[in-house]
PDB file of C-alpha atoms in Angstrom:
ATOM      1  CA  UNK E 259      13.832 -28.632   6.471  1.00  0.00           C
ATOM      2  CA  UNK E 260      14.685 -24.437   4.720  1.00  0.00           C
ATOM      3  CA  UNK E 261      16.424 -25.446   1.971  1.00  0.00           C
ATOM      4  CA  UNK E 262      13.866 -27.891   1.053  1.00  0.00           C
ATOM      5  CA  UNK E 263      11.081 -25.534   1.018  1.00  0.00           C
ATOM      6  CA  UNK E 264      13.172 -23.313  -0.999  1.00  0.00           C
ATOM      7  CA  UNK E 265      14.017 -26.315  -3.280  1.00  0.00           C
ATOM      8  CA  UNK E 266      10.676 -27.399  -3.742  1.00  0.00           C
ATOM      9  CA  UNK E 267       8.820 -23.844  -4.580  1.00  0.00           C
ATOM     10  CA  UNK E 268      11.996 -22.844  -6.657  1.00  0.00           C
ATOM     11  CA  UNK E 269      10.520 -25.612  -8.733  1.00  0.00           C
ATOM     12  CA  UNK E 270       7.663 -24.915  -8.822  1.00  0.00           C
ATOM     13  CA  UNK E 271       7.343 -20.943  -9.425  1.00  0.00           C
ATOM     14  CA  UNK E 272       7.886 -20.648 -13.712  1.00  0.00           C
ATOM     15  CA  UNK E 273       8.537 -21.300 -16.262  1.00  0.00           C
ATOM     16  CA  UNK E 274       9.284 -24.664 -14.248  1.00  0.00           C
ATOM     17  CA  UNK E 275       6.596 -25.913 -12.608  1.00  0.00           C
ATOM     18  CA  UNK E 276       4.999 -26.171 -16.237  1.00  0.00           C
ATOM     19  CA  UNK E 277       6.205 -29.705 -15.521  1.00  0.00           C
ATOM     20  CA  UNK E 278       5.428 -31.320 -14.801  1.00  0.00           C
ATOM     21  CA  UNK E 279       1.822 -31.228 -16.420  1.00  0.00           C
ATOM     22  CA  UNK E 280       3.749 -31.751 -19.202  1.00  0.00           C
ATOM     23  CA  UNK E 281       5.265 -35.245 -17.545  1.00  0.00           C
ATOM     24  CA  UNK E 282       1.882 -36.048 -17.055  1.00  0.00           C
ATOM     25  CA  UNK E 283       0.447 -35.807 -20.226  1.00  0.00           C
ATOM     26  CA  UNK E 284       3.458 -37.739 -21.510  1.00  0.00           C
ATOM     27  CA  UNK E 285       2.909 -40.938 -19.148  1.00  0.00           C
ATOM     28  CA  UNK E 286      -1.171 -41.013 -19.822  1.00  0.00           C
ATOM     29  CA  UNK E 287      -0.323 -40.108 -23.509  1.00  0.00           C
ATOM     30  CA  UNK E 288      -1.578 -44.111 -25.215  1.00  0.00           C
ATOM     31  CA  UNK E 289      -4.408 -44.099 -21.726  1.00  0.00           C
ATOM     32  CA  UNK E 290      -6.419 -41.074 -22.028  1.00  0.00           C
ATOM     33  CA  UNK E 291      -5.128 -39.168 -24.835  1.00  0.00           C
ATOM     34  CA  UNK E 292      -8.497 -36.630 -24.658  1.00  0.00           C
ATOM     35  CA  UNK E 293      -6.548 -36.268 -21.084  1.00  0.00           C
ATOM     36  CA  UNK E 294      -3.665 -36.195 -22.381  1.00  0.00           C
ATOM     37  CA  UNK E 295      -4.309 -33.510 -24.732  1.00  0.00           C
ATOM     38  CA  UNK E 296      -5.815 -31.126 -22.232  1.00  0.00           C
ATOM     39  CA  UNK E 297      -2.781 -31.292 -20.301  1.00  0.00           C
ATOM     40  CA  UNK E 298      -0.267 -30.810 -22.797  1.00  0.00           C
ATOM     41  CA  UNK E 299      -1.488 -27.502 -24.091  1.00  0.00           C
ATOM     42  CA  UNK E 300      -1.976 -26.034 -20.459  1.00  0.00           C
ATOM     43  CA  UNK E 301       1.829 -26.670 -20.128  1.00  0.00           C
ATOM     44  CA  UNK E 302       2.293 -24.846 -23.229  1.00  0.00           C
ATOM     45  CA  UNK E 303       0.138 -22.104 -21.921  1.00  0.00           C
ATOM     46  CA  UNK E 304       1.958 -22.096 -18.424  1.00  0.00           C
ATOM     47  CA  UNK E 305       5.325 -22.643 -20.047  1.00  0.00           C
ATOM     48  CA  UNK E 306       4.634 -19.114 -22.479  1.00  0.00           C
ATOM     49  CA  UNK E 307       3.188 -17.269 -20.006  1.00  0.00           C
ATOM     50  CA  UNK E 308       5.780 -17.892 -17.252  1.00  0.00           C
ATOM     51  CA  UNK E 309       8.712 -16.904 -19.760  1.00  0.00           C
ATOM     52  CA  UNK E 310       6.766 -14.120 -21.492  1.00  0.00           C
ATOM     53  CA  UNK E 311       7.091 -10.324 -20.718  1.00  0.00           C
ATOM     54  CA  UNK E 312       2.393  -9.797 -21.626  1.00  0.00           C
ATOM     55  CA  UNK E 313       1.786 -13.769 -19.696  1.00  0.00           C
ATOM     56  CA  UNK E 314       4.258 -12.039 -16.790  1.00  0.00           C
ATOM     57  CA  UNK E 315       2.260  -9.057 -15.987  1.00  0.00           C
ATOM     58  CA  UNK E 316      -1.423 -10.447 -17.304  1.00  0.00           C
ATOM     59  CA  UNK E 317      -0.899 -13.088 -14.760  1.00  0.00           C
ATOM     60  CA  UNK E 318       0.140 -10.519 -12.254  1.00  0.00           C
ATOM     61  CA  UNK E 319      -2.902  -8.014 -12.690  1.00  0.00           C
ATOM     62  CA  UNK E 320      -5.260 -11.241 -11.911  1.00  0.00           C
ATOM     63  CA  UNK E 321      -2.814 -12.864  -8.907  1.00  0.00           C
ATOM     64  CA  UNK E 322      -2.406  -8.832  -7.313  1.00  0.00           C
ATOM     65  CA  UNK E 323      -4.721  -6.304  -9.505  1.00  0.00           C
ATOM     66  CA  UNK E 324      -3.805  -2.773 -11.158  1.00  0.00           C
ATOM     67  CA  UNK E 325      -1.307  -0.652  -9.100  1.00  0.00           C
ATOM     68  CA  UNK E 326      -0.446   2.919 -10.232  1.00  0.00           C
ATOM     69  CA  UNK E 327       2.296   4.861  -9.260  1.00  0.00           C
ATOM     70  CA  UNK E 328       2.096   7.461  -6.740  1.00  0.00           C
ATOM     71  CA  UNK E 329       0.653  11.284  -6.966  1.00  0.00           C
ATOM     72  CA  UNK E 330       3.116  14.178  -5.914  1.00  0.00           C
ATOM     73  CA  UNK E 331       0.303  15.362  -4.668  1.00  0.00           C
ATOM     74  CA  UNK E 332      -1.132  12.961  -2.819  1.00  0.00           C
ATOM     75  CA  UNK E 333       1.446  13.276  -0.619  1.00  0.00           C
ATOM     76  CA  UNK E 334       1.908  17.466  -0.093  1.00  0.00           C
ATOM     77  CA  UNK E 335      -1.125  17.599   2.007  1.00  0.00           C
ATOM     78  CA  UNK E 336       0.776  16.819   5.318  1.00  0.00           C
ATOM     79  CA  UNK E 337       4.130  18.701   6.500  1.00  0.00           C
ATOM     80  CA  UNK E 338       7.097  16.760   5.377  1.00  0.00           C
ATOM     81  CA  UNK E 339       8.368  16.285   9.459  1.00  0.00           C
ATOM     82  CA  UNK E 340       4.659  14.081   9.511  1.00  0.00           C
ATOM     83  CA  UNK E 341       5.286  12.024   7.281  1.00  0.00           C
ATOM     84  CA  UNK E 342       8.434   9.357   6.933  1.00  0.00           C
ATOM     85  CA  UNK E 343       9.245   7.353   3.146  1.00  0.00           C
ATOM     86  CA  UNK E 344      10.091   3.823   4.184  1.00  0.00           C
ATOM     87  CA  UNK E 345      12.910   1.994   1.514  1.00  0.00           C
ATOM     88  CA  UNK E 346      12.346  -2.579   1.668  1.00  0.00           C
ATOM     89  CA  UNK E 347      15.058  -4.032   1.752  1.00  0.00           C
ATOM     90  CA  UNK E 348      15.553  -5.557  -2.057  1.00  0.00           C
ATOM     91  CA  UNK E 349      19.218  -8.199  -0.715  1.00  0.00           C
ATOM     92  CA  UNK E 350      23.117  -7.477  -0.070  1.00  0.00           C
ATOM     93  CA  UNK E 351      25.936 -10.372  -1.956  1.00  0.00           C
ATOM     94  CA  UNK E 352      28.552 -10.219   1.029  1.00  0.00           C
ATOM     95  CA  UNK E 353      31.356 -10.132  -1.563  1.00  0.00           C
ATOM     96  CA  UNK E 354      30.444  -8.875  -5.312  1.00  0.00           C
ATOM     97  CA  UNK E 355      35.187  -8.589  -6.475  1.00  0.00           C
ATOM     98  CA  UNK E 356      34.673  -6.369  -9.156  1.00  0.00           C
ATOM     99  CA  UNK E 357      34.561  -4.262  -4.976  1.00  0.00           C
ATOM    100  CA  UNK E 358      35.764  -6.017  -2.882  1.00  0.00           C
ATOM    101  CA  UNK E 359      33.617  -6.019  -0.686  1.00  0.00           C
ATOM    102  CA  UNK E 360      30.185  -6.716   0.266  1.00  0.00           C
ATOM    103  CA  UNK E 361      27.486  -4.333  -1.635  1.00  0.00           C
ATOM    104  CA  UNK E 362      23.535  -4.119  -2.976  1.00  0.00           C
ATOM    105  CA  UNK E 363      21.729  -6.304  -4.998  1.00  0.00           C
ATOM    106  CA  UNK E 364      20.366  -4.578  -7.762  1.00  0.00           C
ATOM    107  CA  UNK E 365      16.512  -4.729  -6.667  1.00  0.00           C
ATOM    108  CA  UNK E 366      18.337  -2.612  -3.226  1.00  0.00           C
ATOM    109  CA  UNK E 367      19.412   0.009  -5.362  1.00  0.00           C
ATOM    110  CA  UNK E 368      16.048   0.416  -7.456  1.00  0.00           C
ATOM    111  CA  UNK E 369      14.616   1.016  -4.562  1.00  0.00           C
ATOM    112  CA  UNK E 370      16.517   2.927  -2.878  1.00  0.00           C
ATOM    113  CA  UNK E 371      17.260   5.368  -5.894  1.00  0.00           C
ATOM    114  CA  UNK E 372      13.576   5.247  -6.345  1.00  0.00           C
ATOM    115  CA  UNK E 373      12.651   6.579  -2.384  1.00  0.00           C
ATOM    116  CA  UNK E 374      16.151   9.063  -3.270  1.00  0.00           C
ATOM    117  CA  UNK E 375      14.456  10.675  -5.767  1.00  0.00           C
ATOM    118  CA  UNK E 376      10.946  10.692  -3.872  1.00  0.00           C
ATOM    119  CA  UNK E 377      12.894  12.319  -0.646  1.00  0.00           C
ATOM    120  CA  UNK E 378      14.233  15.266  -2.400  1.00  0.00           C
ATOM    121  CA  UNK E 379      11.183  15.773  -4.555  1.00  0.00           C
ATOM    122  CA  UNK E 380       9.316  15.732  -1.401  1.00  0.00           C
ATOM    123  CA  UNK E 381      10.919  16.933   1.739  1.00  0.00           C
ATOM    124  CA  UNK E 382      10.336  14.118   3.839  1.00  0.00           C
ATOM    125  CA  UNK E 383      12.624  12.087   5.415  1.00  0.00           C
ATOM    126  CA  UNK E 384      14.047   8.460   4.172  1.00  0.00           C
ATOM    127  CA  UNK E 385      14.468   5.791   6.643  1.00  0.00           C
ATOM    128  CA  UNK E 386      15.794   2.510   5.110  1.00  0.00           C
ATOM    129  CA  UNK E 387      15.566  -1.378   6.498  1.00  0.00           C
ATOM    130  CA  UNK E 388      16.855  -4.151   5.633  1.00  0.00           C
ATOM    131  CA  UNK E 389      19.501  -6.697   8.350  1.00  0.00           C
ATOM    132  CA  UNK E 390      21.516  -9.466   7.158  1.00  0.00           C
ATOM    133  CA  UNK E 391      20.025 -12.308   6.512  1.00  0.00           C
ATOM    134  CA  UNK E 392      19.219 -15.270   8.477  1.00  0.00           C
ATOM    135  CA  UNK E 393      21.318 -18.236   6.796  1.00  0.00           C
ATOM    136  CA  UNK E 394      25.052 -16.023   6.702  1.00  0.00           C
ATOM    137  CA  UNK E 395      25.763 -15.235   9.967  1.00  0.00           C
ATOM    138  CA  UNK E 396      29.053 -13.306  10.618  1.00  0.00           C
ATOM    139  CA  UNK E 397      30.277 -10.721  11.283  1.00  0.00           C
ATOM    140  CA  UNK E 398      28.626  -8.102   7.248  1.00  0.00           C
ATOM    141  CA  UNK E 399      27.402  -4.436   7.112  1.00  0.00           C
ATOM    142  CA  UNK E 400      24.137  -4.465   7.389  1.00  0.00           C
ATOM    143  CA  UNK E 401      21.627  -3.794   4.500  1.00  0.00           C
ATOM    144  CA  UNK E 402      20.469  -1.348   5.987  1.00  0.00           C
ATOM    145  CA  UNK E 403      24.019  -0.334   6.660  1.00  0.00           C
ATOM    146  CA  UNK E 404      25.326  -1.253   2.686  1.00  0.00           C
ATOM    147  CA  UNK E 405      22.289   0.828   1.956  1.00  0.00           C
ATOM    148  CA  UNK E 406      23.706   4.072   3.957  1.00  0.00           C
ATOM    149  CA  UNK E 407      27.133   3.630   2.514  1.00  0.00           C
ATOM    150  CA  UNK E 408      25.280   3.466  -0.746  1.00  0.00           C
ATOM    151  CA  UNK E 409      22.812   6.607  -0.628  1.00  0.00           C
ATOM    152  CA  UNK E 410      25.908   8.988   0.692  1.00  0.00           C
ATOM    153  CA  UNK E 411      28.617   7.571  -2.093  1.00  0.00           C
ATOM    154  CA  UNK E 412      26.562   6.694  -4.642  1.00  0.00           C
ATOM    155  CA  UNK E 413      23.572   9.864  -4.583  1.00  0.00           C
ATOM    156  CA  UNK E 414      25.113  12.608  -1.756  1.00  0.00           C
ATOM    157  CA  UNK E 415      22.141  11.639  -0.295  1.00  0.00           C
ATOM    158  CA  UNK E 416      21.757  11.657   3.909  1.00  0.00           C
ATOM    159  CA  UNK E 417      18.950   8.382   5.037  1.00  0.00           C
ATOM    160  CA  UNK E 418      16.607  10.028   8.335  1.00  0.00           C
ATOM    161  CA  UNK E 419      17.539   6.852  10.603  1.00  0.00           C
ATOM    162  CA  UNK E 420      18.183   3.195   8.957  1.00  0.00           C
ATOM    163  CA  UNK E 421      16.527  -0.552  10.649  1.00  0.00           C
ATOM    164  CA  UNK E 422      19.214  -2.635  10.193  1.00  0.00           C
ATOM    165  CA  UNK E 423      17.820  -6.690  12.177  1.00  0.00           C
ATOM    166  CA  UNK E 424      14.680  -7.342   9.855  1.00  0.00           C
ATOM    167  CA  UNK E 425      15.572 -10.456   7.894  1.00  0.00           C
ATOM    168  CA  UNK E 426      11.565 -10.656   6.156  1.00  0.00           C
ATOM    169  CA  UNK E 427       8.621  -8.583   4.982  1.00  0.00           C
ATOM    170  CA  UNK E 428       7.036  -8.802   8.640  1.00  0.00           C
ATOM    171  CA  UNK E 429      10.044  -8.712  10.195  1.00  0.00           C
ATOM    172  CA  UNK E 430      11.020  -4.363   8.228  1.00  0.00           C
ATOM    173  CA  UNK E 431       7.368  -4.454   9.567  1.00  0.00           C
ATOM    174  CA  UNK E 432       7.685  -5.037  12.582  1.00  0.00           C
ATOM    175  CA  UNK E 433      11.089  -3.192  13.135  1.00  0.00           C
ATOM    176  CA  UNK E 434      10.098   0.322  11.730  1.00  0.00           C
ATOM    177  CA  UNK E 435       7.070   0.848  13.953  1.00  0.00           C
ATOM    178  CA  UNK E 436       8.912   0.673  16.527  1.00  0.00           C
ATOM    179  CA  UNK E 437      11.130   2.895  14.980  1.00  0.00           C
ATOM    180  CA  UNK E 438       9.235   5.457  14.045  1.00  0.00           C
ATOM    181  CA  UNK E 439       7.092   4.666  17.700  1.00  0.00           C
ATOM    182  CA  UNK E 440       6.650   8.597  19.298  1.00  0.00           C
ATOM    183  CA  UNK E 441       7.227   9.795  16.250  1.00  0.00           C
ATOM    184  CA  UNK E 442       4.829  12.554  14.906  1.00  0.00           C
ATOM    185  CA  UNK E 443       4.043  10.933  11.988  1.00  0.00           C
ATOM    186  CA  UNK E 444       0.639  10.617  10.060  1.00  0.00           C
ATOM    187  CA  UNK E 445       2.053   9.140   7.578  1.00  0.00           C
ATOM    188  CA  UNK E 446       4.381   6.265   5.879  1.00  0.00           C
ATOM    189  CA  UNK E 447       4.939   6.070   2.326  1.00  0.00           C
ATOM    190  CA  UNK E 448       6.061   2.759   1.281  1.00  0.00           C
ATOM    191  CA  UNK E 449       8.224   2.056  -1.134  1.00  0.00           C
ATOM    192  CA  UNK E 450       8.835  -1.332  -2.999  1.00  0.00           C
ATOM    193  CA  UNK E 451       8.649  -2.859  -6.322  1.00  0.00           C
ATOM    194  CA  UNK E 452       5.044  -3.674  -7.377  1.00  0.00           C
ATOM    195  CA  UNK E 453       5.656  -7.625  -7.285  1.00  0.00           C
ATOM    196  CA  UNK E 454       6.422  -6.798  -3.253  1.00  0.00           C
ATOM    197  CA  UNK E 455       3.528  -5.001  -2.534  1.00  0.00           C
ATOM    198  CA  UNK E 456       0.921  -6.221  -1.462  1.00  0.00           C
ATOM    199  CA  UNK E 457       2.506  -8.666   0.859  1.00  0.00           C
ATOM    200  CA  UNK E 458       4.574  -5.409   2.162  1.00  0.00           C
ATOM    201  CA  UNK E 459       1.376  -3.551   2.403  1.00  0.00           C
ATOM    202  CA  UNK E 460      -0.363  -6.204   4.497  1.00  0.00           C
ATOM    203  CA  UNK E 461       2.362  -6.569   6.804  1.00  0.00           C
ATOM    204  CA  UNK E 462       2.455  -2.873   7.500  1.00  0.00           C
ATOM    205  CA  UNK E 463      -1.360  -2.301   8.189  1.00  0.00           C
ATOM    206  CA  UNK E 464      -0.549  -5.366  10.542  1.00  0.00           C
ATOM    207  CA  UNK E 465       2.174  -2.847  12.701  1.00  0.00           C
ATOM    208  CA  UNK E 466       1.816  -0.117  12.512  1.00  0.00           C
ATOM    209  CA  UNK E 467      -0.935   2.091  14.553  1.00  0.00           C
ATOM    210  CA  UNK E 468      -4.450   2.780  14.539  1.00  0.00           C
ATOM    211  CA  UNK E 469      -3.971   6.790  12.643  1.00  0.00           C
ATOM    212  CA  UNK E 470      -0.970   6.439  10.684  1.00  0.00           C
ATOM    213  CA  UNK E 471      -1.744   5.980   6.679  1.00  0.00           C
ATOM    214  CA  UNK E 472       0.296   4.072   4.826  1.00  0.00           C
ATOM    215  CA  UNK E 473       0.174   4.800   0.751  1.00  0.00           C
ATOM    216  CA  UNK E 474       1.925   2.349  -1.248  1.00  0.00           C
ATOM    217  CA  UNK E 475       4.575   3.780  -3.719  1.00  0.00           C
ATOM    218  CA  UNK E 476       5.529   1.020  -5.802  1.00  0.00           C
ATOM    219  CA  UNK E 477       8.274   0.480  -8.590  1.00  0.00           C
ATOM    220  CA  UNK E 478       9.244  -1.219 -11.055  1.00  0.00           C
ATOM    221  CA  UNK E 479       6.050  -0.595 -12.844  1.00  0.00           C
ATOM    222  CA  UNK E 480       5.111  -2.017 -16.924  1.00  0.00           C
ATOM    223  CA  UNK E 481       4.123   0.021 -19.446  1.00  0.00           C
ATOM    224  CA  UNK E 482       0.925   0.263 -20.738  1.00  0.00           C
ATOM    225  CA  UNK E 483       1.516  -0.602 -23.830  1.00  0.00           C
ATOM    226  CA  UNK E 484       3.330  -3.058 -25.433  1.00  0.00           C
ATOM    227  CA  UNK E 485       5.305  -4.557 -28.516  1.00  0.00           C
ATOM    228  CA  UNK E 486       5.936  -7.670 -30.595  1.00  0.00           C
ATOM    229  CA  UNK E 487       8.726  -8.911 -28.417  1.00  0.00           C
ATOM    230  CA  UNK E 488       6.584  -9.438 -25.198  1.00  0.00           C
ATOM    231  CA  UNK E 489       4.805 -12.384 -26.519  1.00  0.00           C
ATOM    232  CA  UNK E 490       8.601 -13.683 -26.720  1.00  0.00           C
ATOM    233  CA  UNK E 491      10.504 -15.655 -24.250  1.00  0.00           C
ATOM    234  CA  UNK E 492      12.488 -13.390 -22.451  1.00  0.00           C
ATOM    235  CA  UNK E 493      15.186 -13.221 -19.364  1.00  0.00           C
ATOM    236  CA  UNK E 494      13.183  -9.578 -18.127  1.00  0.00           C
ATOM    237  CA  UNK E 495       9.397 -12.376 -18.435  1.00  0.00           C
ATOM    238  CA  UNK E 496      10.679 -15.295 -16.545  1.00  0.00           C
ATOM    239  CA  UNK E 497      12.024 -13.357 -13.803  1.00  0.00           C
ATOM    240  CA  UNK E 498       9.054 -11.224 -13.231  1.00  0.00           C
ATOM    241  CA  UNK E 499       7.091 -14.516 -13.445  1.00  0.00           C
ATOM    242  CA  UNK E 500       9.173 -16.255 -10.296  1.00  0.00           C
ATOM    243  CA  UNK E 501       9.162 -12.932  -8.673  1.00  0.00           C
ATOM    244  CA  UNK E 502       5.511 -13.288  -8.615  1.00  0.00           C
ATOM    245  CA  UNK E 503       5.247 -17.014  -8.645  1.00  0.00           C
ATOM    246  CA  UNK E 504       7.301 -16.206  -4.996  1.00  0.00           C
ATOM    247  CA  UNK E 505       5.511 -13.531  -3.705  1.00  0.00           C
ATOM    248  CA  UNK E 506       2.468 -15.476  -4.172  1.00  0.00           C
ATOM    249  CA  UNK E 507       2.978 -17.890  -3.144  1.00  0.00           C
ATOM    250  CA  UNK E 508       4.594 -15.806   0.481  1.00  0.00           C
ATOM    251  CA  UNK E 509       1.237 -14.530   0.841  1.00  0.00           C
ATOM    252  CA  UNK E 510      -1.139 -16.868   1.082  1.00  0.00           C
ATOM    253  CA  UNK E 511       1.451 -18.142   3.468  1.00  0.00           C
ATOM    254  CA  UNK E 512       1.403 -14.511   5.772  1.00  0.00           C
ATOM    255  CA  UNK E 513       4.865 -14.180   5.215  1.00  0.00           C
TER     256      UNK E 513
END
């Protein structure tokens, strides 16, 4: 059943989510010409929004609101030992043939790198959270263990701790809160991609104890200026739109 749900959701995500509009427009072309034309125009706009960088960013602003990079001075008003940077895992591959071993996916590496960058500039310790996906049982390294290895080997950095049981965003929040229980932490700096941040903030606000400040540190933010190429279909535009659709559906579903 889960596979079927994921398959249906994947079809509804941009840009293929516009196909039902185009098919309905074709079916109504002889019955309701005005309605057919309106649906066809709406389908074309949806395809454009779901496949261009500018369209995806416009939709992201409407659904998630504006986001800004975290300011360094905001993280320096309390001692570093009373704060913690929490990096959310973005996935891992069981085997990458060129390495001959399991590796983090690009999204996880990007988040880890940014978290390390923040940690080195602020002195705030870093925790990475991510376990083994439910649909990949067996004896394999967790995402947090891979992050620990990557941080040490590629960046010469040691994690303060790792949380390796979580399989989704809500569990990231729940198990991280358990890990921090009893520690003198007054602030959590949350690192994840900008499109994922709204859903992650909701989960962590519900799990962290009262009095702990939650500071978003989004990454993957777009530049304020645009080029004419941003109006054209692109791989980056399609990827952002699909990621946005996935996160929006997850947010509406309460996950």
